[in-house]
Coordinates of C-alpha atoms in Angstrom, one line a residue:
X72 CA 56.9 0.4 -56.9
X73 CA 57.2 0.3 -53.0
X74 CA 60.4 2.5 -53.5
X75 CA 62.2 -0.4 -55.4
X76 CA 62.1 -1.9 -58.8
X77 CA 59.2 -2.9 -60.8
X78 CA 58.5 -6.6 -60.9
X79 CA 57.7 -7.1 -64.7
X80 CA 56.1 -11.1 -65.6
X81 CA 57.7 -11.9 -68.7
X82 CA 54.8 -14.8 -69.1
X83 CA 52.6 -13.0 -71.8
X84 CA 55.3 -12.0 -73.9
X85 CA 57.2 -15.4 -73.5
X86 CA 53.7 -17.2 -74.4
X87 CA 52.5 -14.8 -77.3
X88 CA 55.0 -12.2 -77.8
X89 CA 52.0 -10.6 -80.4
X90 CA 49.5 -10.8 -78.1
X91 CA 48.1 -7.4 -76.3
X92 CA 49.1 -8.4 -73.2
X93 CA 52.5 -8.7 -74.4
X94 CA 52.7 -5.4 -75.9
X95 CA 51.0 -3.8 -72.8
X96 CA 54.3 -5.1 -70.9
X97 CA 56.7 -4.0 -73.4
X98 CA 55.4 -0.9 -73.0
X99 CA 55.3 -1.0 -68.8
X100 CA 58.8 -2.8 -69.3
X101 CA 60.5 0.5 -71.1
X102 CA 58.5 3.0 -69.3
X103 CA 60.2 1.8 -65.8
X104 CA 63.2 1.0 -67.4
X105 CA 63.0 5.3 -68.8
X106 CA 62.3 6.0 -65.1
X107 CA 64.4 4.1 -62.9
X108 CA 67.3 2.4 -64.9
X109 CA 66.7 -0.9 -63.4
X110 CA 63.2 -3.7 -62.9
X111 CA 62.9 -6.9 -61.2
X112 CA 61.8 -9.7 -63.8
X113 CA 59.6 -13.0 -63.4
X114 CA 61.1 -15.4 -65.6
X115 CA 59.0 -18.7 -65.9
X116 CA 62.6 -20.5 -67.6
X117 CA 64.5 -19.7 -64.3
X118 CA 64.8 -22.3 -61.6
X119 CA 66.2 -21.0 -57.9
X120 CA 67.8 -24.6 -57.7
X121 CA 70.2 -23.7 -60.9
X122 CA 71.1 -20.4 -58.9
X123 CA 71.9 -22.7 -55.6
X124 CA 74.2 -24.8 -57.3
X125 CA 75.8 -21.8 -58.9
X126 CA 76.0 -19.9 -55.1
X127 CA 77.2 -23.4 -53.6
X128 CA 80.1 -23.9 -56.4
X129 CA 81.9 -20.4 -56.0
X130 CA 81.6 -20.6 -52.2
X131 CA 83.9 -23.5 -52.7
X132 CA 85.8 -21.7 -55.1
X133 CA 86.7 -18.6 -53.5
X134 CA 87.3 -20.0 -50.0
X135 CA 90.5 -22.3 -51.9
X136 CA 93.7 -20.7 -50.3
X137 CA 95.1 -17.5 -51.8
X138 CA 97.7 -19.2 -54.0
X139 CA 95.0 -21.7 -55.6
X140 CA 93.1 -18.7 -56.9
X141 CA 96.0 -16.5 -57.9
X142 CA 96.5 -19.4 -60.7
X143 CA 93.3 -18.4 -62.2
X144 CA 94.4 -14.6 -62.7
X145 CA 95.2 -13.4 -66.3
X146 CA 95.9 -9.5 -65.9
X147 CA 96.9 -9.8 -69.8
X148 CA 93.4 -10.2 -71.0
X149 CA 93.0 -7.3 -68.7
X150 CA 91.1 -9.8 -66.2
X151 CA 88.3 -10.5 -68.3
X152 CA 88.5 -13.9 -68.0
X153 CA 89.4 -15.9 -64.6
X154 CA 90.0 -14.3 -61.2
X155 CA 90.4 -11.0 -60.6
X156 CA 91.8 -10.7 -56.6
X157 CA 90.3 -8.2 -54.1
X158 CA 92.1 -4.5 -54.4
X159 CA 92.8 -4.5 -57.8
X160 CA 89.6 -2.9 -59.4
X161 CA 88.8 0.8 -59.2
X162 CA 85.7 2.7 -59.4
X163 CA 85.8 5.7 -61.8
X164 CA 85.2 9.1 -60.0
X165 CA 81.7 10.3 -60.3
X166 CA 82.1 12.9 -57.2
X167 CA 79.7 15.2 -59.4
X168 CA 76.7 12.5 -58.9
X169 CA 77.9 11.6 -55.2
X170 CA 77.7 15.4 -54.5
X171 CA 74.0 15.5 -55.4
X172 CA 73.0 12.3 -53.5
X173 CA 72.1 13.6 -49.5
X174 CA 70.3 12.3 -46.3
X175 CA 69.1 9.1 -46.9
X176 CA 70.0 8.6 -50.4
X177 CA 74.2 9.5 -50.0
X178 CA 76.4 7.1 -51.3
X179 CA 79.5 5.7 -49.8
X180 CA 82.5 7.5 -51.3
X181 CA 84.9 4.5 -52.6
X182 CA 88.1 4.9 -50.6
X183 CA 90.9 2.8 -53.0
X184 CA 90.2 -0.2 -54.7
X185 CA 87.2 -2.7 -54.5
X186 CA 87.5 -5.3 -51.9
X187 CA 86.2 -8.5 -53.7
X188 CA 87.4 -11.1 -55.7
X189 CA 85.6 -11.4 -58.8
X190 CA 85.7 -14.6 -61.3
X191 CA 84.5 -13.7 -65.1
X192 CA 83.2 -17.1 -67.5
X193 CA 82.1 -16.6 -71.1
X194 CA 78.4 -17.2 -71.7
X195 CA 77.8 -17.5 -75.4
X196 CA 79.4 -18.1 -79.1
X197 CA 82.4 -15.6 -79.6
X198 CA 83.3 -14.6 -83.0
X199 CA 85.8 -16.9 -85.3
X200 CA 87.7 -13.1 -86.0
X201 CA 87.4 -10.1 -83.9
X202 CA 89.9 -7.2 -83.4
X203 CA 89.6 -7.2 -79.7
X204 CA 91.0 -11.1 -79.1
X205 CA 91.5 -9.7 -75.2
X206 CA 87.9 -9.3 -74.7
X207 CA 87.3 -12.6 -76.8
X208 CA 89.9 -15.3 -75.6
X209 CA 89.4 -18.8 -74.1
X210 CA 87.7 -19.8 -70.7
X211 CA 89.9 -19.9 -67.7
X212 CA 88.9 -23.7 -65.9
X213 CA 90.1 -24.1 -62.6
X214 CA 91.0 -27.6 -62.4
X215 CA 89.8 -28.7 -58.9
X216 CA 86.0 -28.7 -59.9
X217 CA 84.9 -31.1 -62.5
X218 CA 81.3 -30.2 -62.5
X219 CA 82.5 -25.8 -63.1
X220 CA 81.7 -26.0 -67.0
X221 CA 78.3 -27.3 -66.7
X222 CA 77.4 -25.7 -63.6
X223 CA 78.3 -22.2 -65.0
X224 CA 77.2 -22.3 -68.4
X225 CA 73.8 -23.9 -67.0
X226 CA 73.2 -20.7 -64.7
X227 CA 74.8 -18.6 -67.7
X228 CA 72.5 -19.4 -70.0
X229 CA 69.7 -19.1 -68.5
X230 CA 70.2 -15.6 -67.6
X231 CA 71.6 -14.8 -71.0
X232 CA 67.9 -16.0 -72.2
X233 CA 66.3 -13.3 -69.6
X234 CA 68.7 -10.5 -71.2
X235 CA 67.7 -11.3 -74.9
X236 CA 64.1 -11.7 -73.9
X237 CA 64.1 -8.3 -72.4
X238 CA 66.2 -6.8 -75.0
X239 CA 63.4 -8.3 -77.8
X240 CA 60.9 -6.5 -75.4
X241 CA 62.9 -3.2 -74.9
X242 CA 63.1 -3.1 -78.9
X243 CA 58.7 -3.7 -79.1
X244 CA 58.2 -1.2 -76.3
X245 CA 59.7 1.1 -78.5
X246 CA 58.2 0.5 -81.6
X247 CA 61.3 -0.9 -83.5
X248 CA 61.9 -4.3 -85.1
X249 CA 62.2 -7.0 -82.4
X250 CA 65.8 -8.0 -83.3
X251 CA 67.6 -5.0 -83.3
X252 CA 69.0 -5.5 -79.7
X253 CA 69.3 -8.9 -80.3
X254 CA 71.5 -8.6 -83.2
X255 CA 73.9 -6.6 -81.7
X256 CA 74.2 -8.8 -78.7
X257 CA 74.7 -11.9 -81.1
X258 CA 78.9 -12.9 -80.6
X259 CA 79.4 -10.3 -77.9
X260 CA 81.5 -11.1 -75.0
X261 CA 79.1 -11.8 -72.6
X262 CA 80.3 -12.6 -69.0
X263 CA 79.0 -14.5 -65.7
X264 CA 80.5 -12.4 -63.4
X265 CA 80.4 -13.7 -59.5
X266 CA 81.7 -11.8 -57.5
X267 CA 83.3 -13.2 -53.9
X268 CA 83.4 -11.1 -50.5
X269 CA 85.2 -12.1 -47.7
X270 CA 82.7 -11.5 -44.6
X271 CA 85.4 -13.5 -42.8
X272 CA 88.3 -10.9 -43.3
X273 CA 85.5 -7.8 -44.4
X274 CA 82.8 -7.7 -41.9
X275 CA 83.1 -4.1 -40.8
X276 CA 79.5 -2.2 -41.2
X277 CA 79.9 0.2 -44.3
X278 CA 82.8 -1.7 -45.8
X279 CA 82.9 -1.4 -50.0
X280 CA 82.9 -4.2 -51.8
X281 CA 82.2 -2.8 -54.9
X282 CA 82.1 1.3 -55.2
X283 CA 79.4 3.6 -56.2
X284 CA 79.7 2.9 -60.0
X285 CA 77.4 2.4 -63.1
X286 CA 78.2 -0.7 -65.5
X287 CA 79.5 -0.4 -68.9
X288 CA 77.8 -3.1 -70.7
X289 CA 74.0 -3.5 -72.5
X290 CA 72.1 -5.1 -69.6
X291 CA 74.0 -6.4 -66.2
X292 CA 71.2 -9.3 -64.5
X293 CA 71.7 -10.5 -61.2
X294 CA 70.3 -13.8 -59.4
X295 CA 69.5 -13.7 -55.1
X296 CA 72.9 -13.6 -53.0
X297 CA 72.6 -15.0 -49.9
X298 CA 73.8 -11.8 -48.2
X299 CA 71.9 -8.4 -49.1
X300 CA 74.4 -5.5 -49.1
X301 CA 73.7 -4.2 -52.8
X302 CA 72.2 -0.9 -53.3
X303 CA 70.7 0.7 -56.4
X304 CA 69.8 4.5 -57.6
X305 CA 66.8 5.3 -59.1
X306 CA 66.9 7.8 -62.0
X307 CA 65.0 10.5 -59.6
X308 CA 68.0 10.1 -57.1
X309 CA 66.6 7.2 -54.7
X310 CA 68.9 4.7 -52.9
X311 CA 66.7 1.4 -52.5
X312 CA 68.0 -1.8 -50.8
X313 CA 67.9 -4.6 -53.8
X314 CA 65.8 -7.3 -52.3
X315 CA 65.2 -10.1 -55.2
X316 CA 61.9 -12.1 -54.6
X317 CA 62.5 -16.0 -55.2
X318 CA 62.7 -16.9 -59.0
X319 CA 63.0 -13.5 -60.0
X320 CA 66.3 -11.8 -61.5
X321 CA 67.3 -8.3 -60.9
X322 CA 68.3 -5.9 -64.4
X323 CA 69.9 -3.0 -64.5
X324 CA 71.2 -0.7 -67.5
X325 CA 74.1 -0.6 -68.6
X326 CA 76.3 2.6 -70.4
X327 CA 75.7 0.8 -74.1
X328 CA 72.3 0.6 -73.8
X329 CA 72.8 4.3 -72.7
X330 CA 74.5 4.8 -75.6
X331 CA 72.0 3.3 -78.4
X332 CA 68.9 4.9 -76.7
X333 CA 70.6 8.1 -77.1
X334 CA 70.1 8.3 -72.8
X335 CA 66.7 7.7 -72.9
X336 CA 67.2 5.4 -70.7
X337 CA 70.4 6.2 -68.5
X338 CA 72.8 3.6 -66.7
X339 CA 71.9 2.8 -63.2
X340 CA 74.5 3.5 -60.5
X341 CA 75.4 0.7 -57.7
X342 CA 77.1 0.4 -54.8
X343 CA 77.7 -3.0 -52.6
X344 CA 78.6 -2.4 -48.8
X345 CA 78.3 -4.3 -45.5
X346 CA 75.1 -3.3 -44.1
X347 CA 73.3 -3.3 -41.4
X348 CA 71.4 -6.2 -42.9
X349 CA 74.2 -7.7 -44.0
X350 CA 75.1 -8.0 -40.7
X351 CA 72.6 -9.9 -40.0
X352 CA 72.6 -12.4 -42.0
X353 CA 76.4 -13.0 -41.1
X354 CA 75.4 -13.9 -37.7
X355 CA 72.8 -16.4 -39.4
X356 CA 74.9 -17.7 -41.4
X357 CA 77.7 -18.3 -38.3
X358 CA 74.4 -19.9 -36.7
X359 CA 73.7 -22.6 -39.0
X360 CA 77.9 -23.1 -40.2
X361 CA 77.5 -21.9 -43.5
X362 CA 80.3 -20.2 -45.0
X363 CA 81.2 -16.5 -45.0
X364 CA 81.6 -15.2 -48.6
X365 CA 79.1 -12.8 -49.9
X366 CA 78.8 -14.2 -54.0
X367 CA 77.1 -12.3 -56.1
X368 CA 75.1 -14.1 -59.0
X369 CA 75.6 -11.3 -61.7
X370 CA 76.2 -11.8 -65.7
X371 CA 76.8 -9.1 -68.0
X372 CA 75.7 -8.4 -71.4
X373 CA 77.8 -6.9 -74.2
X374 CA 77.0 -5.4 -77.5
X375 CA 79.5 -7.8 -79.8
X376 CA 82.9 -6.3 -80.1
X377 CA 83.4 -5.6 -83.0
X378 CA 79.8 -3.9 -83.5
X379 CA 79.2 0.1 -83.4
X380 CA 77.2 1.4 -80.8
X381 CA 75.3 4.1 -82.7
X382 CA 72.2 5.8 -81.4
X383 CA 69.4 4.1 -82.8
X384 CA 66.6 6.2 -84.9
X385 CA 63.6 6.6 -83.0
X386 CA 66.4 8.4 -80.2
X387 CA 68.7 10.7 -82.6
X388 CA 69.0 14.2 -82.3
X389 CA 71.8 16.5 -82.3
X390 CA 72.6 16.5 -78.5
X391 CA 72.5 13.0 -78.5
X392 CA 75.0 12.2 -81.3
X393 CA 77.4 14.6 -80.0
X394 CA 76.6 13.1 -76.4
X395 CA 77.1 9.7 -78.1
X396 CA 79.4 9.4 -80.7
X397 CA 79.8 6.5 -83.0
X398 CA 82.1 4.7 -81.3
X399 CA 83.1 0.5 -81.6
X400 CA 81.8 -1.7 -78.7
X401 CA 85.1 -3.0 -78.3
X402 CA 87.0 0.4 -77.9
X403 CA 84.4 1.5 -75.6
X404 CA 85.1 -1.2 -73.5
X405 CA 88.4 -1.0 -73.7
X406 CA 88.2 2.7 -72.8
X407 CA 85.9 2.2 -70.0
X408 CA 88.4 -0.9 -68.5
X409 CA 90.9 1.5 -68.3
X410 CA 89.3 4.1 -66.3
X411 CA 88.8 1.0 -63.7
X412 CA 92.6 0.1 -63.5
X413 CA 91.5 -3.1 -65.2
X414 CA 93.3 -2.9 -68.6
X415 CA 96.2 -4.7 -69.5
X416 CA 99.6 -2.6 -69.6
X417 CA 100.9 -2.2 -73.5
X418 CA 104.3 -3.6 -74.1

């Protein structure tokens, strides 16, 4: 592995998904997803161009004036959907793990709330009836960019497609019917989920942008940022730089996938600082007049709302049901949006 994630060539399995070679990646696919929480796929169906566009569009985006943005901001769906402004996500205390990590592997402690804007899109059919309408509602469009629909639901999709791919694969690698990720992602409130850093106002070596946290979803997947800065944990304890070859995508787990594998495979913590390489590419960036926002070209995957997470078969035992209880998608989230200041306030 080099120290960093797995490259995995989805190729075989996208070409033959019966073939041996398909079922020989499955396998390599779970067994580094069980190790290290996270791999780096090759995905013949994604184009860098469609990621470009995508980078280009929210560095116009986020560098509109302060007021232009706040119009995007809808705290009542609990800000997940539109803008959600800089300061106003926490990260949930995990001093317990951050006491383990030492020497070259410590995290940043998260001092207050994030410092990055964050935008959230739907990807994906939602449900005609749900019981969580917050986590289902309309898009949020900002009106000053005709081309944002398209443009976002291109780049959306296609990494939507890597996630189901590699959900069909997880399900083969371990030995259960090839739909039974799929199905529960089917409907679920899937969100592209940029994220925009100020370098201009945040530039400060060791500044968090997003603090040492895990994600709560199925599957987060992230495109190349033009600025590095993002920093995984191996299950064994090791911090790697994330550096994302051309046309590859990065994945991660997420707590629900967690949750139905019984921890199997665990959700991978994250952090997202200025670094020393981050730095760097500031400078380059000031060289050539491109602008300073660090966006971050991440989607996240969700189980559909209204669906129970329950540890699948091949992964129950008694630990792991009292671990992970039988618990709606929906309320989870809901649960897990509170413990990041994110949830709306009841009337």
């Amino acid at each position: 592995m080099d120290g960093g994630p797995a490259i995995i060539d989805l190729h075989a399995f996208l070409s033959d998904p019966h073939s041996k070679e398909a079922s020989e990646t499955c396998k390599q696919l779970v067994d580094t997803l069980r190790e290290t929480s996270c791999l780096i796929i090759k995905d013949p169906r994604v184009i860098e161009k469609d990621n470009e566009a995508f980078l280009n569009l929210m560095e116009r985006y986020f560098s509109q004036p302060i007021p232009e943005l706040m119009k995007d901001v809808r705290p009542d769906l609990s800000y997940q959907l539109g803008a959600t402004p800089e300061n106003t996500e926490v990260p949930r205390d995990h001093h317990e793990v951050l006491q383990k990590l030492v020497g070259e592997n410590q995290a940043h402690s998260p001092m207050g709330p994030d410092k990055k804007w964050r935008f959230f899109w739907r990807i994906g059919e939602r449900p005609s009836s749900t019981t969580f309408p917050e986590l289902n509602a309309p898009p949020v469009i900002p009106k000053s960019f005709p081309e944002w629909s398209s443009t976002m639901d291109r780049w959306g999709n296609l990494m939507l497609s890597a996630v189901r791919t590699v959900s069909e694969m997880i399900a083969v690698g371990f030995k259960l019917p090839p739909t039974t990720i799929t199905d529960l992602l089917n409907e679920g409130p899937h969100l592209l989920a940029p994220t925009g850093s100020d370098l201009n106002k945040w530039n400060a070596e060791g500044t968090i942008f997003a603090g040492f946290h895990y994600d709560f979803n199925l599957l987060t997947i992230h495109g190349r940022s033009r600025f590095p800065g993002l920093y995984i944990w191996l299950r064994n304890g090791k911090k790697v730089l994330v550096r994302v070859p051309p046309g590859c995508l990065l994945l991660q787990a997420g707590k629900q996938l967690e949750w139905i594998t019984g921890g199997e495979i665990t959700a991978g913590f994250h952090e997202v600082i200025v670094s020393p390489e981050t730095t760097q590419a500031i400078q380059k960036a000031k060289d050539e007049g491109r602008p300073l926002w660090r966006i971050s070209s991440t989607l996240f995957s969700h189980v559909n709302s209204d669906k129970e997470l329950n540890v699948l078969p091949p992964f129950v035992s008694e630990e792991a049901l009292k671990k992970y209880p039988k618990i709606l998608a929906g309320k989870q989230a809901e649960d897990e949006l509170t413990a990041i200041n994110l949830a709306a306030t009841k009337m």
